[in-house]
CSV table of C-alpha atoms in Angstrom, one decimal:
chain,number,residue,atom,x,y,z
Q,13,UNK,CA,108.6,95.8,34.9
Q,14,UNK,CA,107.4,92.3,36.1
Q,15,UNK,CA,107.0,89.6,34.1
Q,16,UNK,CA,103.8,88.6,32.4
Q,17,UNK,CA,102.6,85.6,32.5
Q,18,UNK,CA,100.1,84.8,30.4
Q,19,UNK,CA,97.1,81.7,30.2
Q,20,UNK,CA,94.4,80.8,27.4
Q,21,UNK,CA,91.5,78.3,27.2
Q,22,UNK,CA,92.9,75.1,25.6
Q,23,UNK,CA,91.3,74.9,21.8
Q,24,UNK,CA,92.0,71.1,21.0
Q,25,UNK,CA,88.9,69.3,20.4
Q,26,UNK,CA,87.9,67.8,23.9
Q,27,UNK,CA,90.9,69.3,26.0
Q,28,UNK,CA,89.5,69.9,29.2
Q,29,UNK,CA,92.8,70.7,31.4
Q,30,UNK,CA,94.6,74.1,32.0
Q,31,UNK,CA,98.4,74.7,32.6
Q,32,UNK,CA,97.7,77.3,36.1
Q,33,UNK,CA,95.8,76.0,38.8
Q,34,UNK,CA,94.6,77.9,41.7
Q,35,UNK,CA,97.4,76.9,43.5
Q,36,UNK,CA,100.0,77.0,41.6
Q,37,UNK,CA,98.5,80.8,40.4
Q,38,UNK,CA,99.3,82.0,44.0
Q,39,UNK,CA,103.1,80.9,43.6
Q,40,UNK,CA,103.6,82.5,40.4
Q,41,UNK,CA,102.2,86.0,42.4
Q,42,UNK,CA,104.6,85.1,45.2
Q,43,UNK,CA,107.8,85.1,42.9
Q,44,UNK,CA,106.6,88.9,41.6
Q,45,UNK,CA,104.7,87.7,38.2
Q,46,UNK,CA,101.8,89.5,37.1
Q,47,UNK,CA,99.2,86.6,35.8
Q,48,UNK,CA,97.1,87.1,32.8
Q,49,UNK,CA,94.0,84.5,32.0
Q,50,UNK,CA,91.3,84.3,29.5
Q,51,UNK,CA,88.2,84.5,30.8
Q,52,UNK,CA,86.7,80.5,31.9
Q,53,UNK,CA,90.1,79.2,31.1
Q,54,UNK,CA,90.2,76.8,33.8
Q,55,UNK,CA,86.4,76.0,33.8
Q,56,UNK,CA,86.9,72.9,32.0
Q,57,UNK,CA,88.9,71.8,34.9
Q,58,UNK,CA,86.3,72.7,37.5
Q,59,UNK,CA,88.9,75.8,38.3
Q,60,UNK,CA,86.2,78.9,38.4
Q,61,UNK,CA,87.8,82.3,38.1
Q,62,UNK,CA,86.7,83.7,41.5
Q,63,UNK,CA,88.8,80.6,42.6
Q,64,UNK,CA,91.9,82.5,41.5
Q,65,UNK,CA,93.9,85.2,43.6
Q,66,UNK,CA,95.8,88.0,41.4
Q,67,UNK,CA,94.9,87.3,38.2
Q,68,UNK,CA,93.4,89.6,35.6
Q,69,UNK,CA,91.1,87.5,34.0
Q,70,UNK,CA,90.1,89.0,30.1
Q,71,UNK,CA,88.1,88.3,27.1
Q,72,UNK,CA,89.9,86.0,24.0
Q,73,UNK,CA,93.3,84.2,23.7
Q,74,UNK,CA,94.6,87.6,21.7
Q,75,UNK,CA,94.0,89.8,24.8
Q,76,UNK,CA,95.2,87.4,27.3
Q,77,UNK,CA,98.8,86.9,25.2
Q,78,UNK,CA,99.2,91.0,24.0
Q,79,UNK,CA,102.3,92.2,25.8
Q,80,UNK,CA,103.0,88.6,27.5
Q,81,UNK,CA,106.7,87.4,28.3
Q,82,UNK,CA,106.2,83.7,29.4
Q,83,UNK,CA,102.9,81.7,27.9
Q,84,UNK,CA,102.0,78.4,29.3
Q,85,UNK,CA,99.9,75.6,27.6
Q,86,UNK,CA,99.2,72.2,27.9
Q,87,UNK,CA,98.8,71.3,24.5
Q,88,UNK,CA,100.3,72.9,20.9
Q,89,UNK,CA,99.4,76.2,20.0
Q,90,UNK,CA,97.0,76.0,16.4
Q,91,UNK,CA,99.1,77.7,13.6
Q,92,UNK,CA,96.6,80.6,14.4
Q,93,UNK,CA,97.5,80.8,18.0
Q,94,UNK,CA,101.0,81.3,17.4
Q,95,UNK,CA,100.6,84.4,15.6
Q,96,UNK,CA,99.0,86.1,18.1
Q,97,UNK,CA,102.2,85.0,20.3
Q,98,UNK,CA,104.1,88.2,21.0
Q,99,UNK,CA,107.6,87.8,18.9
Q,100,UNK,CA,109.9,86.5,21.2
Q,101,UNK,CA,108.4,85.3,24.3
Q,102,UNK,CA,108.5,82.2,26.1
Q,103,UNK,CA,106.3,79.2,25.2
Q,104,UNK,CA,106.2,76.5,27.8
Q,105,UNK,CA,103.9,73.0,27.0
Q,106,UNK,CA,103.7,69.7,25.5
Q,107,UNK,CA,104.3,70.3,22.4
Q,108,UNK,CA,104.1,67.2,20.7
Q,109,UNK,CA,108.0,68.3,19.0
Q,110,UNK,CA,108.2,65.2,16.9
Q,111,UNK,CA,104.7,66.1,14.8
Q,112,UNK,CA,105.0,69.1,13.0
Q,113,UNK,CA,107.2,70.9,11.2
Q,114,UNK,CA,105.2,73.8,9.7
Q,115,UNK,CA,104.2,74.4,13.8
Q,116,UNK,CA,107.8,74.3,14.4
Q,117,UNK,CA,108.9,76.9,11.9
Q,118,UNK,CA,105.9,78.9,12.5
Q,119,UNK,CA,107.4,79.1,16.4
Q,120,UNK,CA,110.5,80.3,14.5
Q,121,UNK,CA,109.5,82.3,12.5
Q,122,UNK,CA,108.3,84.4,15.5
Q,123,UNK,CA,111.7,83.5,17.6
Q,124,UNK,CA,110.0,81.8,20.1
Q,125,UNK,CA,111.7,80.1,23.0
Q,126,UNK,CA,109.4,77.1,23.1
Q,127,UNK,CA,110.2,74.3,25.7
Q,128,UNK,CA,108.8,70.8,24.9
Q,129,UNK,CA,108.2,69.2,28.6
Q,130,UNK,CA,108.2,65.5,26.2
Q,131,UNK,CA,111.7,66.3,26.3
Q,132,UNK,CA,112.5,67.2,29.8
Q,133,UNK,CA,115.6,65.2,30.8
Q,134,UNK,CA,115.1,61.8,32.8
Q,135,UNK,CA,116.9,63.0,35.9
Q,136,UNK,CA,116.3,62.6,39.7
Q,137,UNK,CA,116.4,66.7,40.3
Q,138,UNK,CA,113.9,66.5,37.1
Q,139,UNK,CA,111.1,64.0,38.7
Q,140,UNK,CA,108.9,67.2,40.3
Q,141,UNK,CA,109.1,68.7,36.4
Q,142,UNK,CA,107.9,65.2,35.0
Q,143,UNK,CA,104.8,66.4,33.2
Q,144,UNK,CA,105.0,62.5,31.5
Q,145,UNK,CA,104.7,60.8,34.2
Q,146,UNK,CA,102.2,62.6,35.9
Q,147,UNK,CA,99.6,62.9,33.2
Q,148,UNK,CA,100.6,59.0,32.1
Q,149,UNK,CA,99.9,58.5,36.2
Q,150,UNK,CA,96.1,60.0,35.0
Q,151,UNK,CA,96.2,57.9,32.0
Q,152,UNK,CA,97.2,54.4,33.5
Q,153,UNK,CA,94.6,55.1,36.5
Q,154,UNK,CA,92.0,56.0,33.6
Q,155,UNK,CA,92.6,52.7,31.8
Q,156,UNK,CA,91.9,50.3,35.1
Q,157,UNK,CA,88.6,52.2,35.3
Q,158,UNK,CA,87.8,51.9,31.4
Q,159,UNK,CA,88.7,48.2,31.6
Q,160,UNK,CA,86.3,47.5,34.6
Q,161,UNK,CA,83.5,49.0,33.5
Q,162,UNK,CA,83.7,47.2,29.9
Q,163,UNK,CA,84.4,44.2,31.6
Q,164,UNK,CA,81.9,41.2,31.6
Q,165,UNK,CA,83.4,40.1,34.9
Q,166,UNK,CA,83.5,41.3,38.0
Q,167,UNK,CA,87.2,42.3,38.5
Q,168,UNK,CA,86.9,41.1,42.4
Q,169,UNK,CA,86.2,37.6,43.8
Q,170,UNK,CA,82.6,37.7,45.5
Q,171,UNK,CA,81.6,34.6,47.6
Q,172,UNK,CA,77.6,34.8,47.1
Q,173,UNK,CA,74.5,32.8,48.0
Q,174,UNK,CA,74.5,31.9,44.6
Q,175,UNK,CA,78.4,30.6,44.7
Q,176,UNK,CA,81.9,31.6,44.4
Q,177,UNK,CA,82.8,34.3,41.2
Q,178,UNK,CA,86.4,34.1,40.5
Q,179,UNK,CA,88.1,37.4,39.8
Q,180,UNK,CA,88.7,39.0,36.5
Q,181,UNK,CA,92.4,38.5,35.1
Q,182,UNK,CA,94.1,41.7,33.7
Q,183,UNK,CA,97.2,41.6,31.8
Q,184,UNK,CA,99.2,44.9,31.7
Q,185,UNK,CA,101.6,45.3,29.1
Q,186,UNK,CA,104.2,48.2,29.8
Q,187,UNK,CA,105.3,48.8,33.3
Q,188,UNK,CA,106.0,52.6,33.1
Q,189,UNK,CA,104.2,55.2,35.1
Q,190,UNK,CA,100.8,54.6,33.3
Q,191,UNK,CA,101.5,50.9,33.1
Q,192,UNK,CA,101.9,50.9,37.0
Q,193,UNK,CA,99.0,52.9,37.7
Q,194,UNK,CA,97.2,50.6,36.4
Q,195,UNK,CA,98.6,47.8,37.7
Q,196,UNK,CA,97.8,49.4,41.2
Q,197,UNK,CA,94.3,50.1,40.3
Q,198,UNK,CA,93.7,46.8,38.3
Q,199,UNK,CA,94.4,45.4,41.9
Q,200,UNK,CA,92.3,47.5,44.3
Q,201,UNK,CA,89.1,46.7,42.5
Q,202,UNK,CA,90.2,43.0,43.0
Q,203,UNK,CA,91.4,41.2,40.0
Q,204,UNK,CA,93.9,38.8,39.5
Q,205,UNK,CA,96.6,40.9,37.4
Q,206,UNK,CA,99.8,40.2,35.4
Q,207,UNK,CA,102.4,42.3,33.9
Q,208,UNK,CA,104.7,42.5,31.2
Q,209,UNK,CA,107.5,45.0,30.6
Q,210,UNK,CA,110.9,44.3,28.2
Q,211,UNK,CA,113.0,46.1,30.9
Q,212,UNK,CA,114.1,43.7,33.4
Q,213,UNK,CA,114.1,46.3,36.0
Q,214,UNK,CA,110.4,46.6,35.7
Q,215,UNK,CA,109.8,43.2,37.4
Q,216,UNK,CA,110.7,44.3,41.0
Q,217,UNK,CA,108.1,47.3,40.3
Q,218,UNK,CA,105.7,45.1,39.2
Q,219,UNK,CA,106.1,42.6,41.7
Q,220,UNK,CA,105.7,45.0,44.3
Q,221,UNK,CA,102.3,46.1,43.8
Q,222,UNK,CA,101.3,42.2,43.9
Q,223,UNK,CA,101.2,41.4,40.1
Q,224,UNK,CA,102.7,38.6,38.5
Q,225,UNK,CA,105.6,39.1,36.1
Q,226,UNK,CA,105.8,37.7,33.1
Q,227,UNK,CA,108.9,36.6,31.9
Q,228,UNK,CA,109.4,35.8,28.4
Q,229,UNK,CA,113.2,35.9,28.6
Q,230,UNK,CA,113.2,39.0,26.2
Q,231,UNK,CA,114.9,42.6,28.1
Q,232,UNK,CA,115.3,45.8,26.4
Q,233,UNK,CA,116.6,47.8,28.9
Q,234,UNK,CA,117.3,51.3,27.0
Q,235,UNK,CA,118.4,54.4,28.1
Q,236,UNK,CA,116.7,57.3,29.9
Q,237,UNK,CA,114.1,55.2,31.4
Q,238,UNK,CA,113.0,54.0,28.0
Q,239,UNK,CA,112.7,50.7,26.6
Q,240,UNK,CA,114.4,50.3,23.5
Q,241,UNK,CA,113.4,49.0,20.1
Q,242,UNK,CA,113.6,45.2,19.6
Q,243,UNK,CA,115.3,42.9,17.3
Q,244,UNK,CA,113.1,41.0,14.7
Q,245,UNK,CA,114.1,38.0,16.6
Q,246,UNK,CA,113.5,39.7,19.6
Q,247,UNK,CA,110.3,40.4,18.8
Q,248,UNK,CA,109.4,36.9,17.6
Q,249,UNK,CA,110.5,35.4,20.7
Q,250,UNK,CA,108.7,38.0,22.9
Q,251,UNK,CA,104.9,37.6,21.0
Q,252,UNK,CA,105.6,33.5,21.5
Q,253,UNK,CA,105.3,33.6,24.9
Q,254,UNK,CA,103.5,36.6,25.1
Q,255,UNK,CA,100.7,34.9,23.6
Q,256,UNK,CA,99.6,32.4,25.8
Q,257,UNK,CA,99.3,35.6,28.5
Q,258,UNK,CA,97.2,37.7,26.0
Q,259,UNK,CA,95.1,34.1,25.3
Q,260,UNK,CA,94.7,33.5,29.2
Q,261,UNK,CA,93.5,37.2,29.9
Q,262,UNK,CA,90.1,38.5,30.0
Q,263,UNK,CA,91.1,41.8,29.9
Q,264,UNK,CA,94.6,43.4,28.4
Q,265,UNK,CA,95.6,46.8,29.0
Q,266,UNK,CA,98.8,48.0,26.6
Q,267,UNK,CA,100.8,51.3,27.5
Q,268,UNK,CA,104.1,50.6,25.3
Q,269,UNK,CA,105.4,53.9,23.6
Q,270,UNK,CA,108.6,55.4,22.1
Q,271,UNK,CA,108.7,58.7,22.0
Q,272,UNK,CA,108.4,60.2,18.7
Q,273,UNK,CA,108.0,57.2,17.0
Q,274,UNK,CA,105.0,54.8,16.2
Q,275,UNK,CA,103.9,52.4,19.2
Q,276,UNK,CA,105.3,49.4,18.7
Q,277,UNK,CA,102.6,46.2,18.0
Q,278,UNK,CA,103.0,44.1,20.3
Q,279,UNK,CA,99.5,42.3,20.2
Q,280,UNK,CA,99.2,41.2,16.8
Q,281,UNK,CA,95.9,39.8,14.8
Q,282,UNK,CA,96.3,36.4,15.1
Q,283,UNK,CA,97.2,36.7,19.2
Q,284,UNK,CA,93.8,38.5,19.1
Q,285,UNK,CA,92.1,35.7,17.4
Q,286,UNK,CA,93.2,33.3,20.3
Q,287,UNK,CA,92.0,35.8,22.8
Q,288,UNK,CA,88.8,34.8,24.8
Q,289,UNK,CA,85.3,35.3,23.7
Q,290,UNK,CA,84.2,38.7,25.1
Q,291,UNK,CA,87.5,39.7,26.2
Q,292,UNK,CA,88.6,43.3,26.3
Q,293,UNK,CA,92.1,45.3,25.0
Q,294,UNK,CA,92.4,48.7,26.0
Q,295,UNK,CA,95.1,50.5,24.4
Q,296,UNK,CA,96.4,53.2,25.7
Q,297,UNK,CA,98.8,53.7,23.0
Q,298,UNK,CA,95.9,54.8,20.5
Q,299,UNK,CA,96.8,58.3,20.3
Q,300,UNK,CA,100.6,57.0,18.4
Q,301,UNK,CA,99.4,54.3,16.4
Q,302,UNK,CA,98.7,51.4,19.0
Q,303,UNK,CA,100.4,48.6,20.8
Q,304,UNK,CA,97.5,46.4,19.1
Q,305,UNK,CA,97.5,46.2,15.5
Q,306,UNK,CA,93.6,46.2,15.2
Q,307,UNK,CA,93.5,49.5,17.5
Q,308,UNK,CA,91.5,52.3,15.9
Q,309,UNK,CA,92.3,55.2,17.6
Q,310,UNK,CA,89.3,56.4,19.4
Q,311,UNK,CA,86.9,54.0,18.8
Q,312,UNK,CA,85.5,51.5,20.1
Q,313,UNK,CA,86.0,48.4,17.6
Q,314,UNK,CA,85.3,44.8,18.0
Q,315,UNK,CA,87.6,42.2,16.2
Q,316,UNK,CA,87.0,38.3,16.5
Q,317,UNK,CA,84.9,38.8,19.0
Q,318,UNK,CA,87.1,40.7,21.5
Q,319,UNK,CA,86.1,44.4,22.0
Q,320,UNK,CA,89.3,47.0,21.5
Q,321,UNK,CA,89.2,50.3,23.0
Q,322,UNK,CA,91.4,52.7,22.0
Q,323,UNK,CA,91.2,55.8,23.7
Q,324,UNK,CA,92.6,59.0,23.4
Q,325,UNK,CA,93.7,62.5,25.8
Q,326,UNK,CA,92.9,60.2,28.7
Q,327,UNK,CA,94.2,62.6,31.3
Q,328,UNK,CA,91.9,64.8,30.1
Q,329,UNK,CA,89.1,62.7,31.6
Q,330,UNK,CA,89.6,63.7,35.4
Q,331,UNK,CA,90.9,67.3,34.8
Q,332,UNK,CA,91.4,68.5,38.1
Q,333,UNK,CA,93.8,66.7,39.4
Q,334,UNK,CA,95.7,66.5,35.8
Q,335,UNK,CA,95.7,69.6,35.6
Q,336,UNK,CA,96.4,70.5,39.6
Q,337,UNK,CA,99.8,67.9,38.7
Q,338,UNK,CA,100.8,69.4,35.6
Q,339,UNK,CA,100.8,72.9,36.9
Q,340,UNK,CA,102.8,71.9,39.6
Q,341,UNK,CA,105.3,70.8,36.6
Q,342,UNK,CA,105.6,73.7,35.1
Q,343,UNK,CA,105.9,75.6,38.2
Q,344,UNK,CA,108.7,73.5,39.7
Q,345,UNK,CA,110.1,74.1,35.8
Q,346,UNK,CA,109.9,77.4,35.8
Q,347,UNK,CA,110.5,78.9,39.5
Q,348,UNK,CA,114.2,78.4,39.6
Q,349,UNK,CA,114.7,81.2,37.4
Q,350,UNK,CA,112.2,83.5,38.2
Q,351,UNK,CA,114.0,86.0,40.6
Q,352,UNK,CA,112.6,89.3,41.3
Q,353,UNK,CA,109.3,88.9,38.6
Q,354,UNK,CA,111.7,88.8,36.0
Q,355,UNK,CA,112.7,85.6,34.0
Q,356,UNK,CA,116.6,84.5,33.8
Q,357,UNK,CA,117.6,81.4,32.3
Q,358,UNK,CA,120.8,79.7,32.5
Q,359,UNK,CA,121.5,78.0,29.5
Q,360,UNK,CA,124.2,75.4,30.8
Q,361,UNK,CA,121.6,74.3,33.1
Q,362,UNK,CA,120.8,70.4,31.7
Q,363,UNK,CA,117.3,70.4,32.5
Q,364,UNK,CA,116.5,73.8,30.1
Q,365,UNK,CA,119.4,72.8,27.8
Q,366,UNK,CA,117.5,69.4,27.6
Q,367,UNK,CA,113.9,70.6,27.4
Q,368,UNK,CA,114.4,73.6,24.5
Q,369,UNK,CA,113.0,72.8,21.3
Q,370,UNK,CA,113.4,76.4,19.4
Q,371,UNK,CA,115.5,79.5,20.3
Q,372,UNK,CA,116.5,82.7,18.5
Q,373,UNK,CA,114.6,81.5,15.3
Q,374,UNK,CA,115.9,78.6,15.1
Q,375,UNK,CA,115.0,74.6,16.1
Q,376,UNK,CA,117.6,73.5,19.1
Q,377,UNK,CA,116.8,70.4,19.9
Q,378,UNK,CA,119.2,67.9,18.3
Q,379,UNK,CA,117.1,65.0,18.3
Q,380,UNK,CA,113.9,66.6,17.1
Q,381,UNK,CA,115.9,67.7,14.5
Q,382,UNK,CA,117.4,64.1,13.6
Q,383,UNK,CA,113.6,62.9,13.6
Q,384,UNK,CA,112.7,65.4,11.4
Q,385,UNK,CA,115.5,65.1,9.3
Q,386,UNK,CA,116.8,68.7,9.8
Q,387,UNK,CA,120.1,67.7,11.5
């Protein structure tokens, strides 16, 4: 019997994406998998049923998962939502690990296999699977345009009849994925833009899509791609020098974050008080506290006269292609052991071994369960 694979509408509040895309529908039917949807599912994505090929499409989240092997989400399932998860099967999202452990024991009480994709190893043969880094891609690009468009200035020079404007500057704080992305798009529309990451590495990135680094002599090169935490002295040496960027900026955009812990606060009260009159912070670091430390997670707050924007689910904003690149996640997750429409995992593979969060009724995942303070 082929493997079901099974799709619902995403419930959290202002969730537009879906985790099977046209596209990526028509592989799943390729390797043998009979595909299950709720009805509009990928609506909110601009994905219209008739735009699907070979899948049953049927009324409510309970009928699309009865009987279904392998579900696939982009966000957490509600407590809810998990009981109507057939005992056993497969759960495959971002599953925020680090936030819940009633969710996680509701997963287990079920014996669900639930892969996190937060948790997906840092790997070369693991970029394709990189759900991070292609939905902080989204969110990075999504912070140039916020910052533009709140903007007082024009981000580009303009030579007019009326004189010469000079172009915006942008600070960037955070030279990841998202912090790139915005770098790049920061600089199409024409401003003059800075960067700042603690990883050393990050300067030759930065430099490369015509930013400026800036170099407060501070590195915390970590591992896995992360930075890691500072030093109290680290810190203190960092905001010094730091500040006279943030002071100089008309508009800052953050994108610092530690997985499953607190964004660090890198922009601090009084370096917003020396900020420019009018200027702008977005922080895209909202959603896990903030980089700034007068962020209100989404709102729209104004502090000393500088307006902070602190947005949330920004991918979420251009659904399409989020959720076009996050199904091509899970499918280049998920195809290497789907043989014949039936699922078969190799457990000494370091990607899944990586990526599982619970299995066989219990949570797996050793550093989930340090956070949580089950180890």
């Amino acid at each position: 019997m082929s493997l079901t694979l099974a799709v619902a509408r995403e419930s959290a509040d202002g969730e537009n994406r879906t985790a099977l895309s046209p596209e990526t529908a028509k592989k799943f039917a390729a390797l043998g998998t009979r595909l299950r949807m709720e009805q509009s599912a990928g609506t909110s994505s601009h994905f219209l049923d008739p735009d699907y090929t070979g899948v049953e499409f049927v009324p409510g989240l309970t009928t699309a998962y009865a009987g279904a092997d392998l579900v696939l989400r982009v966000t957490p399932p509600t407590l809810a939502e998990i009981a109507a998860l057939p005992e056993g099967s497969v759960l495959i999202g971002l599953l925020k690990p680090y936030e819940s452990r009633e969710r996680l024991a509701a997963l287990n009480a079920r014996r669900i296999t639930a892969f996190a994709l937060e948790l997906l190893p840092r790997i070369s043969r693991a970029q394709s699977m990189d759900a991070l880094s292609s939905q902080g891609a989204c969110a990075g690009y999504q912070c140039g345009l916020i910052a533009a468009a709140r903007c007082t200035k024009f981000f580009p020079m303009l030579t007019t009849a009326a004189g010469t404007i000079r172009p915006a500057r942008v600070l960037v704080i955070g030279a990841g994925v998202a912090g790139l992305q915005a770098i790049a798009t920061c600089k199409r529309l024409g401003a003059m833009v800075e960067a700042y990451d603690v990883r050393a590495a990050a300067r030759e990135q930065i430099e490369s899509l015509g930013a400026k680094f800036v170099d407060t002599g501070v590195s915390a090169d970590g591992t896995g791609g992360y930075a890691r935490e500072l030093t109290a002295e680290e810190k203190a040496a960092q905001a010094e020098k730091l500040a006279k960027a943030v002071a100089a900026a008309d508009v800052v955009i953050t994108t610092a974050a530690i997985p499953g812990k607190k964004a660090p606060v890198i922009i601090t009260r009084d370096m917003v008080g020396r900020m420019k009159y009018g200027a702008i912070i977005v922080d895209m670091a909202a959603e896990s506290g903030g980089n700034c430390e007068l962020t209100q997670p989404g709102e729209h707050v104004i502090a000393n006269d500088v307006n902070i924007h602190g947005p949330l689910n920004l991918p979420s904003r251009m659904p399409t292609h989020a959720s076009e690149l996050y199904a091509k996640n899970v499918y280049n997750f998920l195809s290497p052991w789907i043989k014949d429409g039936q699922l078969n995992f190799d457990w000494t593979d370091e990607v899944l071994a990586g990526t599982v969060l619970c299995k066989d009724g219990a949570t797996v995942h050793a550093t989930v369960k340090h956070v949580l303070g089950e180890a």
